[in-house]
Short mmCIF file of C-alpha atoms and ligand atoms in Angstrom, two decimals:
data_model
loop_
_atom_site.label_atom_id
_atom_site.label_comp_id
_atom_site.label_asym_id
_atom_site.label_seq_id
_atom_site.Cartn_x
_atom_site.Cartn_y
_atom_site.Cartn_z
CA MET A 24 0.00 0.00 0.00
CA ARG A 25 1.53 3.32 -1.05
CA ASP A 26 1.99 6.04 1.55
CA ASN A 27 0.67 8.85 -0.59
CA PHE A 28 -2.49 7.01 -1.51
CA PRO A 29 -5.73 7.15 0.50
CA ARG A 30 -6.48 3.85 2.23
CA LEU A 31 -9.51 3.04 0.08
CA GLY A 32 -9.07 -0.69 0.57
CA GLU A 33 -9.92 -0.33 4.24
CA ARG A 34 -13.24 1.33 3.48
CA VAL A 35 -14.13 -1.34 0.92
CA MET A 36 -13.47 -4.04 3.51
CA ARG A 37 -15.60 -2.22 6.10
CA ARG A 38 -18.42 -1.75 3.60
CA LEU A 39 -18.30 -5.41 2.56
CA ASP A 40 -18.76 -6.31 6.22
CA GLN A 41 -21.79 -4.00 6.31
CA LEU A 42 -23.20 -5.49 3.09
CA ALA A 43 -22.84 -8.96 4.63
CA VAL A 44 -25.58 -8.02 7.10
CA ASP A 45 -28.12 -7.85 4.25
CA THR A 46 -29.08 -11.51 4.23
CA ASP A 47 -32.20 -13.67 4.20
CA GLU A 48 -30.58 -16.17 6.55
CA PRO A 49 -29.31 -14.58 9.80
CA GLY A 50 -25.86 -15.89 10.63
CA LYS A 51 -25.19 -16.73 6.97
CA ILE A 52 -24.93 -14.65 3.77
CA THR A 53 -27.82 -15.62 1.50
CA ARG A 54 -28.99 -12.78 -0.75
CA LEU A 55 -31.09 -14.13 -3.58
CA PHE A 56 -32.43 -12.16 -6.53
CA LEU A 57 -35.50 -9.99 -5.71
CA SER A 58 -35.46 -11.05 -2.06
CA PRO A 59 -35.92 -8.73 0.95
CA SER A 60 -32.14 -8.78 1.47
CA HIS A 61 -31.59 -7.82 -2.19
CA LYS A 62 -33.77 -4.76 -1.55
CA LEU A 63 -31.72 -3.90 1.57
CA ALA A 64 -28.45 -4.34 -0.31
CA MET A 65 -29.69 -2.10 -3.14
CA ALA A 66 -30.48 0.65 -0.63
CA ARG A 67 -27.07 0.27 1.00
CA VAL A 68 -25.22 0.37 -2.33
CA ARG A 69 -27.33 3.35 -3.41
CA GLY A 70 -26.13 5.14 -0.25
CA PHE A 71 -22.47 4.36 -1.02
CA MET A 72 -22.90 5.56 -4.62
CA GLU A 73 -24.63 8.79 -3.60
CA ALA A 74 -21.92 9.48 -1.00
CA ALA A 75 -19.40 9.08 -3.84
CA GLY A 76 -21.24 11.73 -5.85
CA LEU A 77 -22.83 9.38 -8.38
CA ALA A 78 -26.33 9.97 -9.77
CA VAL A 79 -28.20 6.78 -8.86
CA GLU A 80 -31.11 4.92 -10.48
CA GLU A 81 -32.66 1.50 -9.95
CA ASP A 82 -33.78 -0.21 -13.13
CA ASP A 83 -36.64 -2.61 -13.82
CA ILE A 84 -34.57 -5.79 -13.49
CA GLY A 85 -33.29 -4.99 -10.00
CA ASN A 86 -29.93 -3.39 -10.88
CA VAL A 87 -28.56 -0.29 -9.13
CA VAL A 88 -26.90 2.11 -11.59
CA GLY A 89 -24.57 4.90 -10.45
CA ARG A 90 -23.41 7.37 -13.07
CA VAL A 91 -20.90 10.18 -13.32
CA GLU A 92 -20.93 12.32 -16.46
CA SER A 93 -17.89 13.33 -18.46
CA ALA A 94 -17.53 17.01 -19.27
CA VAL A 95 -16.96 15.99 -22.90
CA PRO A 96 -20.20 16.32 -24.89
CA ASP A 97 -21.54 13.03 -26.30
CA ALA A 98 -18.76 11.17 -24.50
CA PRO A 99 -18.97 7.36 -24.58
CA VAL A 100 -19.64 5.44 -21.37
CA PHE A 101 -17.29 3.06 -19.58
CA ILE A 102 -19.04 0.58 -17.27
CA LEU A 103 -17.62 -0.85 -14.03
CA GLY A 104 -19.36 -3.22 -11.67
CA SER A 105 -20.31 -6.73 -10.62
CA HIS A 106 -23.19 -8.40 -8.76
CA ILE A 107 -24.70 -8.05 -5.28
CA ASP A 108 -26.71 -11.26 -5.23
CA SER A 109 -25.12 -14.32 -3.63
CA VAL A 110 -25.35 -18.09 -3.46
CA ARG A 111 -26.71 -19.66 -0.27
CA ASP A 112 -24.37 -19.44 2.74
CA ALA A 113 -21.96 -17.42 0.64
CA GLY A 114 -18.74 -15.58 1.26
CA ARG A 115 -18.76 -11.79 1.52
CA TYR A 116 -16.48 -10.89 -1.40
CA ASP A 117 -17.99 -12.69 -4.44
CA GLY A 118 -19.59 -9.91 -6.49
CA GLY A 119 -19.72 -7.26 -3.77
CA PHE A 120 -16.00 -6.56 -4.07
CA GLY A 121 -16.37 -5.58 -7.72
CA VAL A 122 -19.22 -3.17 -6.97
CA LEU A 123 -17.71 -1.48 -3.93
CA SER A 124 -14.20 -1.21 -5.36
CA ALA A 125 -15.68 0.47 -8.44
CA ILE A 126 -17.46 3.02 -6.23
CA GLU A 127 -14.15 3.78 -4.43
CA VAL A 128 -12.39 4.29 -7.76
CA VAL A 129 -15.02 6.75 -9.00
CA GLU A 130 -15.02 8.63 -5.70
CA GLU A 131 -11.23 8.95 -5.84
CA LEU A 132 -11.37 10.20 -9.44
CA ARG A 133 -13.87 12.85 -8.36
CA ARG A 134 -11.83 13.76 -5.27
CA ARG A 135 -8.84 14.39 -7.51
CA GLY A 136 -10.97 16.38 -9.95
CA GLU A 137 -9.95 14.12 -12.82
CA ALA A 138 -11.72 14.96 -16.09
CA LEU A 139 -12.02 11.81 -18.19
CA PRO A 140 -13.09 11.67 -21.85
CA PHE A 141 -15.82 9.19 -21.01
CA SER A 142 -18.69 8.97 -18.54
CA ILE A 143 -18.69 6.12 -16.03
CA GLU A 144 -21.53 3.87 -14.91
CA VAL A 145 -21.14 1.64 -11.88
CA LEU A 146 -23.51 -1.36 -11.98
CA ALA A 147 -24.64 -3.46 -9.04
CA PHE A 148 -26.23 -6.36 -10.91
CA GLY A 149 -29.03 -8.14 -9.05
CA ASP A 150 -28.94 -11.63 -10.53
CA GLU A 151 -25.61 -13.09 -11.55
CA GLU A 152 -25.77 -16.32 -9.57
CA GLY A 153 -29.13 -17.60 -10.87
CA VAL A 154 -29.81 -19.44 -7.60
CA ARG A 155 -33.49 -18.49 -7.17
CA PHE A 156 -34.59 -18.80 -10.80
CA PRO A 157 -33.17 -21.07 -13.55
CA ALA A 158 -31.76 -18.20 -15.62
CA THR A 159 -28.51 -16.43 -14.67
CA LEU A 160 -27.05 -13.02 -15.52
CA SER A 161 -30.54 -11.44 -15.83
CA GLY A 162 -29.30 -7.95 -14.90
CA SER A 163 -26.27 -7.85 -17.19
CA ARG A 164 -28.18 -9.57 -20.02
CA ALA A 165 -30.80 -6.81 -19.79
CA LEU A 166 -28.06 -4.16 -20.22
CA ALA A 167 -26.62 -6.11 -23.16
CA GLY A 168 -30.06 -6.38 -24.77
CA THR A 169 -29.98 -10.18 -24.59
CA PHE A 170 -32.46 -10.69 -21.74
CA ASP A 171 -34.56 -13.80 -22.39
CA PHE A 172 -38.17 -12.65 -21.93
CA GLU A 173 -39.28 -16.28 -21.85
CA SER A 174 -37.43 -16.59 -18.54
CA LEU A 175 -40.14 -14.39 -16.98
CA GLY A 176 -42.40 -17.44 -16.78
CA ALA A 177 -39.85 -19.59 -14.93
CA LYS A 178 -40.74 -20.29 -11.29
CA ASP A 179 -38.70 -20.47 -8.12
CA GLU A 180 -38.93 -23.33 -5.58
CA ASN A 181 -42.09 -21.73 -4.13
CA GLY A 182 -43.82 -21.56 -7.50
CA VAL A 183 -43.37 -17.78 -7.84
CA SER A 184 -42.59 -16.76 -11.42
CA LEU A 185 -39.85 -14.27 -12.24
CA ALA A 186 -42.51 -11.90 -13.59
CA GLU A 187 -44.47 -12.05 -10.31
CA ALA A 188 -41.31 -11.60 -8.25
CA LEU A 189 -40.31 -8.57 -10.31
CA ARG A 190 -43.76 -7.01 -9.89
CA ASP A 191 -43.74 -7.71 -6.14
CA PHE A 192 -40.28 -6.08 -6.02
CA GLY A 193 -41.68 -2.92 -7.61
CA CYS A 194 -40.23 -3.48 -11.09
CA ASP A 195 -42.14 -2.80 -14.30
CA ILE A 196 -41.40 -5.72 -16.61
CA ASP A 197 -42.43 -3.61 -19.58
CA GLY A 198 -39.41 -1.47 -18.75
CA ILE A 199 -36.89 -4.30 -19.08
CA GLY A 200 -36.51 -3.77 -22.80
CA GLU A 201 -35.57 -0.12 -22.18
CA ILE A 202 -32.56 -1.16 -20.08
CA ALA A 203 -30.55 -2.29 -23.12
CA ARG A 204 -27.60 0.02 -23.74
CA ASP A 205 -26.71 1.25 -27.24
CA PRO A 206 -23.43 -0.56 -28.03
CA ARG A 207 -22.30 2.49 -30.01
CA ARG A 208 -22.18 4.46 -26.76
CA ILE A 209 -20.40 1.94 -24.54
CA CYS A 210 -16.60 1.85 -24.83
CA GLY A 211 -15.89 -0.96 -22.39
CA TYR A 212 -16.61 -2.90 -19.20
CA LEU A 213 -14.15 -3.71 -16.41
CA GLU A 214 -15.09 -6.08 -13.57
CA SER A 215 -12.88 -6.69 -10.57
CA HIS A 216 -13.69 -9.99 -8.85
CA ILE A 217 -12.16 -12.48 -6.46
CA GLU A 218 -10.43 -15.28 -8.37
CA GLN A 219 -12.45 -18.00 -6.62
CA GLY A 220 -9.51 -20.30 -7.34
CA PRO A 221 -6.00 -21.02 -6.00
CA VAL A 222 -3.79 -19.80 -8.85
CA LEU A 223 -2.88 -16.25 -7.78
CA GLU A 224 -2.16 -17.40 -4.24
CA ALA A 225 0.10 -20.16 -5.59
CA GLU A 226 1.89 -17.58 -7.74
CA ASN A 227 2.18 -15.31 -4.71
CA LEU A 228 0.39 -12.58 -6.66
CA ALA A 229 -2.30 -10.17 -5.50
CA LEU A 230 -3.83 -9.56 -8.92
CA GLY A 231 -4.23 -11.15 -12.34
CA VAL A 232 -5.71 -10.30 -15.75
CA VAL A 233 -8.44 -12.66 -16.96
CA THR A 234 -8.00 -14.06 -20.48
CA ALA A 235 -11.36 -15.80 -20.92
CA ILE A 236 -14.37 -17.01 -18.94
CA ALA A 237 -15.37 -20.68 -19.18
CA GLY A 238 -18.72 -21.41 -20.80
CA MET A 239 -21.34 -23.21 -18.77
CA CYS A 240 -24.60 -25.07 -19.17
CA ARG A 241 -27.06 -26.02 -16.45
CA PHE A 242 -29.78 -28.65 -16.75
CA ASN A 243 -32.04 -30.78 -14.58
CA VAL A 244 -32.21 -34.57 -14.87
CA THR A 245 -35.52 -36.20 -13.91
CA VAL A 246 -35.41 -39.96 -13.21
CA GLU A 247 -38.64 -41.89 -12.67
CA GLY A 248 -39.02 -45.44 -11.35
CA GLU A 249 -41.62 -47.28 -9.30
CA ALA A 250 -42.52 -46.30 -5.79
CA GLY A 251 -42.84 -49.24 -3.44
CA HIS A 252 -42.76 -50.56 0.08
CA ALA A 253 -39.22 -50.45 1.50
CA GLY A 254 -39.86 -53.69 3.36
CA THR A 255 -41.53 -55.88 0.80
CA VAL A 256 -40.15 -55.26 -2.69
CA PRO A 257 -37.23 -57.64 -3.37
CA MET A 258 -34.03 -55.84 -4.44
CA GLN A 259 -33.97 -57.52 -7.87
CA ARG A 260 -37.48 -56.30 -8.68
CA ARG A 261 -36.91 -52.63 -7.82
CA LYS A 262 -36.95 -49.68 -10.22
CA ASP A 263 -35.37 -47.30 -7.74
CA PRO A 264 -34.74 -43.82 -9.24
CA LEU A 265 -32.69 -42.66 -6.25
CA ALA A 266 -30.26 -45.56 -6.40
CA GLY A 267 -30.20 -45.03 -10.18
CA SER A 268 -29.50 -41.33 -9.70
CA ALA A 269 -26.61 -42.18 -7.41
CA ALA A 270 -25.03 -44.22 -10.20
CA MET A 271 -25.76 -41.40 -12.64
CA ILE A 272 -24.18 -38.74 -10.41
CA LEU A 273 -21.02 -40.82 -10.18
CA ALA A 274 -21.10 -41.10 -13.98
CA VAL A 275 -21.31 -37.30 -14.29
CA GLU A 276 -18.25 -37.03 -12.04
CA ASP A 277 -16.45 -39.77 -14.00
CA VAL A 278 -16.95 -38.07 -17.37
CA ALA A 279 -15.64 -34.77 -15.97
CA ARG A 280 -12.68 -36.43 -14.30
CA ARG A 281 -11.71 -38.17 -17.55
CA THR A 282 -12.13 -35.06 -19.74
CA PRO A 283 -9.34 -32.47 -19.38
CA GLN A 284 -10.52 -28.95 -18.40
CA VAL A 285 -14.15 -30.04 -17.91
CA VAL A 286 -15.81 -29.57 -14.52
CA ALA A 287 -19.28 -30.86 -13.63
CA THR A 288 -21.24 -30.48 -10.43
CA VAL A 289 -24.47 -31.90 -9.06
CA GLY A 290 -25.53 -29.30 -6.52
CA VAL A 291 -29.23 -29.97 -5.95
CA ILE A 292 -31.17 -33.24 -5.60
CA GLU A 293 -34.85 -33.83 -4.73
CA SER A 294 -36.51 -37.18 -4.16
CA SER A 295 -40.24 -37.82 -3.94
CA PRO A 296 -42.32 -38.80 -2.16
CA GLY A 297 -39.44 -38.50 0.33
CA ALA A 298 -40.42 -41.01 3.06
CA ILE A 299 -37.94 -43.20 4.86
CA ASN A 300 -39.87 -46.40 4.21
CA VAL A 301 -40.84 -45.75 0.56
CA ILE A 302 -38.80 -46.64 -2.50
CA PRO A 303 -38.83 -43.25 -4.30
CA ALA A 304 -41.01 -42.65 -7.33
CA LYS A 305 -39.11 -39.75 -8.86
CA VAL A 306 -35.79 -37.95 -8.42
CA ARG A 307 -34.62 -34.68 -9.93
CA PHE A 308 -31.02 -33.50 -9.77
CA SER A 309 -29.16 -30.53 -11.27
CA VAL A 310 -26.01 -30.59 -13.40
CA ASP A 311 -23.69 -27.60 -13.87
CA LEU A 312 -21.12 -28.36 -16.58
CA ARG A 313 -18.31 -26.07 -17.74
CA ALA A 314 -15.32 -25.98 -20.06
CA PRO A 315 -13.03 -23.32 -21.53
CA THR A 316 -14.41 -23.92 -25.04
CA ASP A 317 -18.00 -24.50 -26.15
CA GLN A 318 -16.99 -27.44 -28.33
CA VAL A 319 -15.39 -29.34 -25.40
CA ARG A 320 -18.38 -28.51 -23.21
CA GLU A 321 -20.93 -29.72 -25.78
CA GLN A 322 -19.00 -32.96 -26.35
CA ALA A 323 -18.83 -33.57 -22.60
CA LYS A 324 -22.53 -32.82 -22.22
CA SER A 325 -23.52 -35.36 -24.85
CA LYS A 326 -21.17 -37.93 -23.25
CA VAL A 327 -22.87 -37.33 -19.90
CA GLU A 328 -26.32 -37.68 -21.45
CA GLY A 329 -25.30 -40.93 -23.16
CA ARG A 330 -23.96 -42.43 -19.92
CA LEU A 331 -27.08 -41.45 -18.00
CA ARG A 332 -29.42 -42.90 -20.62
CA GLU A 333 -27.47 -46.20 -20.49
CA ILE A 334 -27.88 -46.39 -16.71
CA ALA A 335 -31.59 -45.58 -16.98
CA LYS A 336 -32.04 -48.38 -19.56
CA GLU A 337 -30.13 -50.94 -17.44
CA ARG A 338 -32.29 -50.11 -14.43
CA GLU A 339 -35.60 -49.79 -16.33
CA LEU A 340 -35.95 -46.16 -15.30
CA THR A 341 -37.24 -43.30 -17.41
CA ILE A 342 -35.05 -40.22 -17.76
CA SER A 343 -35.55 -36.72 -19.11
CA PHE A 344 -33.31 -33.66 -19.41
CA THR A 345 -34.52 -30.08 -18.90
CA PRO A 346 -32.13 -27.32 -20.04
CA LEU A 347 -32.00 -24.44 -17.54
CA ASP A 348 -29.37 -22.03 -18.76
CA GLU A 349 -26.30 -21.69 -20.93
CA ALA A 350 -23.57 -19.06 -21.24
CA LYS A 351 -20.99 -19.37 -23.99
CA ALA A 352 -17.25 -19.30 -23.29
CA THR A 353 -16.22 -15.65 -23.39
CA PRO A 354 -12.79 -14.31 -24.38
CA CYS A 355 -11.82 -10.97 -22.81
CA ASP A 356 -10.96 -8.12 -25.16
CA PRO A 357 -7.25 -8.21 -26.11
CA GLY A 358 -7.05 -4.41 -26.22
CA LEU A 359 -8.51 -3.96 -22.74
CA MET A 360 -6.39 -6.83 -21.45
CA ARG A 361 -3.31 -5.05 -22.73
CA GLU A 362 -4.37 -1.77 -21.10
CA LEU A 363 -5.11 -3.54 -17.83
CA SER A 364 -1.74 -5.33 -17.99
CA ASP A 365 -0.02 -1.98 -18.54
CA ALA A 366 -1.80 -0.59 -15.47
CA LEU A 367 -0.64 -3.58 -13.41
CA ALA A 368 2.95 -3.06 -14.59
CA ARG A 369 2.85 0.69 -13.88
CA GLN A 370 1.64 -0.11 -10.37
CA GLY A 371 4.60 -2.42 -9.86
CA HIS A 372 2.88 -5.79 -10.22
CA ARG A 373 4.13 -8.79 -12.21
CA VAL A 374 1.68 -9.15 -15.10
CA PHE A 375 -0.01 -12.55 -14.91
CA THR A 376 -2.93 -13.73 -17.02
CA LEU A 377 -5.30 -16.58 -16.20
CA PRO A 378 -8.67 -18.00 -17.33
CA SER A 379 -11.79 -17.91 -15.17
CA GLY A 380 -13.55 -21.19 -14.35
CA ALA A 381 -16.28 -19.21 -12.63
CA GLY A 382 -18.97 -17.37 -14.56
CA HIS A 383 -19.34 -13.59 -14.33
CA ASP A 384 -21.50 -10.72 -15.56
CA ALA A 385 -18.69 -9.95 -17.98
CA MET A 386 -19.94 -12.95 -20.03
CA ALA A 387 -23.19 -11.12 -20.72
CA MET A 388 -21.56 -7.69 -21.07
CA ALA A 389 -19.24 -9.06 -23.78
CA ARG A 390 -22.30 -9.10 -26.06
CA LEU A 391 -22.50 -5.31 -25.58
CA CYS A 392 -18.92 -4.07 -25.49
CA PRO A 393 -15.26 -5.07 -25.02
CA VAL A 394 -14.75 -6.54 -21.53
CA ALA A 395 -11.86 -7.07 -19.14
CA MET A 396 -11.64 -8.61 -15.68
CA LEU A 397 -9.19 -7.99 -12.86
CA PHE A 398 -8.86 -10.93 -10.46
CA ILE A 399 -7.88 -10.47 -6.84
CA ARG A 400 -6.31 -13.31 -4.86
CA CYS A 401 -8.56 -15.10 -2.38
CA LYS A 402 -7.36 -17.23 0.53
CA GLY A 403 -6.97 -20.90 -0.41
CA GLY A 404 -8.96 -20.20 -3.57
CA VAL A 405 -12.05 -20.77 -1.44
CA SER A 406 -15.34 -19.25 -2.62
CA HIS A 407 -19.10 -19.90 -2.48
CA ASN A 408 -18.23 -20.58 1.12
CA PRO A 409 -18.34 -18.36 4.24
CA ALA A 410 -14.57 -18.92 4.60
CA GLU A 411 -13.98 -16.75 1.49
CA ALA A 412 -11.29 -14.17 2.38
CA ILE A 413 -9.16 -11.42 0.81
CA THR A 414 -6.67 -8.99 2.38
CA VAL A 415 -7.02 -5.22 2.70
CA GLU A 416 -3.64 -4.83 0.97
CA ASP A 417 -4.87 -6.74 -2.08
CA ALA A 418 -8.11 -4.75 -2.07
CA GLN A 419 -6.06 -1.55 -2.04
CA ALA A 420 -3.84 -2.84 -4.87
CA ALA A 421 -6.88 -3.65 -7.01
CA ILE A 422 -8.30 -0.16 -6.54
CA GLU A 423 -4.97 1.45 -7.42
CA VAL A 424 -4.74 -0.61 -10.62
CA MET A 425 -8.33 0.14 -11.65
CA LEU A 426 -7.71 3.85 -11.07
CA ASP A 427 -4.50 3.73 -13.13
CA PHE A 428 -6.34 1.87 -15.90
CA LEU A 429 -9.10 4.49 -16.11
CA LEU A 430 -6.68 7.42 -15.96
CA HIS A 431 -4.82 6.04 -18.98
CA PHE A 432 -7.75 4.60 -20.95
CA ARG A 433 -8.71 6.48 -24.08
CA PRO A 434 -11.78 5.24 -25.99
CA LEU A 435 -10.78 4.29 -29.53
CA GLU A 436 -12.15 6.69 -32.11
CA HIS A 437 -14.31 3.97 -33.59
CA GLN A 438 -16.01 3.39 -30.21
CA LYS A 439 -17.59 6.83 -30.20
CA LEU A 440 -20.91 7.61 -31.84
CA GLU A 441 -19.71 6.64 -35.35
CA ASN A 442 -19.59 2.99 -34.26
CA SER A 443 -21.91 1.04 -36.54
CA ARG A 444 -22.22 -2.08 -34.38
CA ALA A 445 -25.77 -3.39 -34.66
CA LEU A 446 -27.91 -3.47 -31.54
CA PRO A 447 -27.91 -7.05 -30.14
CA GLU A 448 -31.12 -9.01 -30.75
CA SER A 449 -33.22 -9.56 -27.61
CA HIS A 450 -34.44 -13.04 -26.75
CA GLY A 451 -38.01 -14.30 -26.79
CA SER A 452 -41.23 -12.39 -26.92
CA ARG A 453 -42.78 -10.22 -24.20
CA PRO A 454 -44.98 -12.22 -21.81
O1 HGY B 28 -21.46 -20.08 -10.86
C1 HGY B 28 -20.62 -19.23 -11.10
O2 HGY B 28 -19.61 -19.48 -11.72
C2 HGY B 28 -20.83 -17.83 -10.63
O3 HGY B 28 -20.45 -17.74 -9.30
N1 HGY B 28 -22.20 -17.46 -10.82
MN1 MN B 29 -19.37 -13.75 -8.74
MN1 MN B 30 -20.63 -16.69 -7.40
#
């Protein structure tokens, strides 16, 4: 931490501790999309943005948008940000760090009276994780103009549809289409985020530049058999979907273990009717499958499906697959990567690049504008876990690098209003 630099990292850490209080599960951090704690977190982030001198709005998909105008007329916009929703029993840095560090950077630019040739928007996206509803990245997809309107009908575990939840939250779903940004006006997106992996720590580095974000697909597998009495049906005559699912889950793991760079996770399983003395009738489990390239991921997915169908056939079970969400592998912009690497070097860091196995809002934003990500080391690479941890020194270093990046960034001529990039198509029809 440099002597002549304000200790912004300390305030970010304090604010992240405050944000951690906005939870739907006291004692844990669980902040799902459009939940009461999401509303609390939006109000808290709005307060931080207003204190930093940003003009703040809340849009109709549950994002908080802070904006500071450039003095240059018709200046393009550079977007910073990340997400404020969390997984269940989460850590306190995933997403929130990117939002609060961006607010610190903008406040410091204003404190110094820096006049930049672009306006800045800071986004606190409300739905990156996709834990409550099947879709993910709803907030950033709305900005990119790729929001899937058909996802409005999808329901959460309580049978509440996304459309109902948005209305209950005070959002106007007819306004979602207006959120899309004009790609001709956006000159870039930079997201700072914890690495959620062990690489930077192993390299003894605080920060790294992301090269690409792994693509992912999520789907449910429903296995149906024959319910029966646990005491009377002989083992050889059973069509047990839970025992079958156990074999299938091991097959998912086996395919991923045998396929380089592929990861696959079964995170949720439900069995019905769910009685201790009843052979289950039906089981549903989730699969989250990722790979650095879409081709490898699609090959692995069809291998998994083939293995599961074989097991179902052997055990006389019926099986069906329900796609939930997909996000394509996303390369970061080489030009922004180079600028971010230069900022790291100027700030005295060894330049290190690495891919992201985790998904991020930058995947959606890449459909709108060039994107870059700055990773910050996290202890043991642990994330999606309350043990997630970063240091104040690394938080400070990230803020200094982001500031340096913005002070040196100059939107390419072609990114101003002359840019002829077509507006991205938006998914699906209105409900
Ligand atoms: O699942 C992910 O990779 C991200 O945390 N949403
Ligand atoms: Mn995240
Ligand atoms: Mn996450």
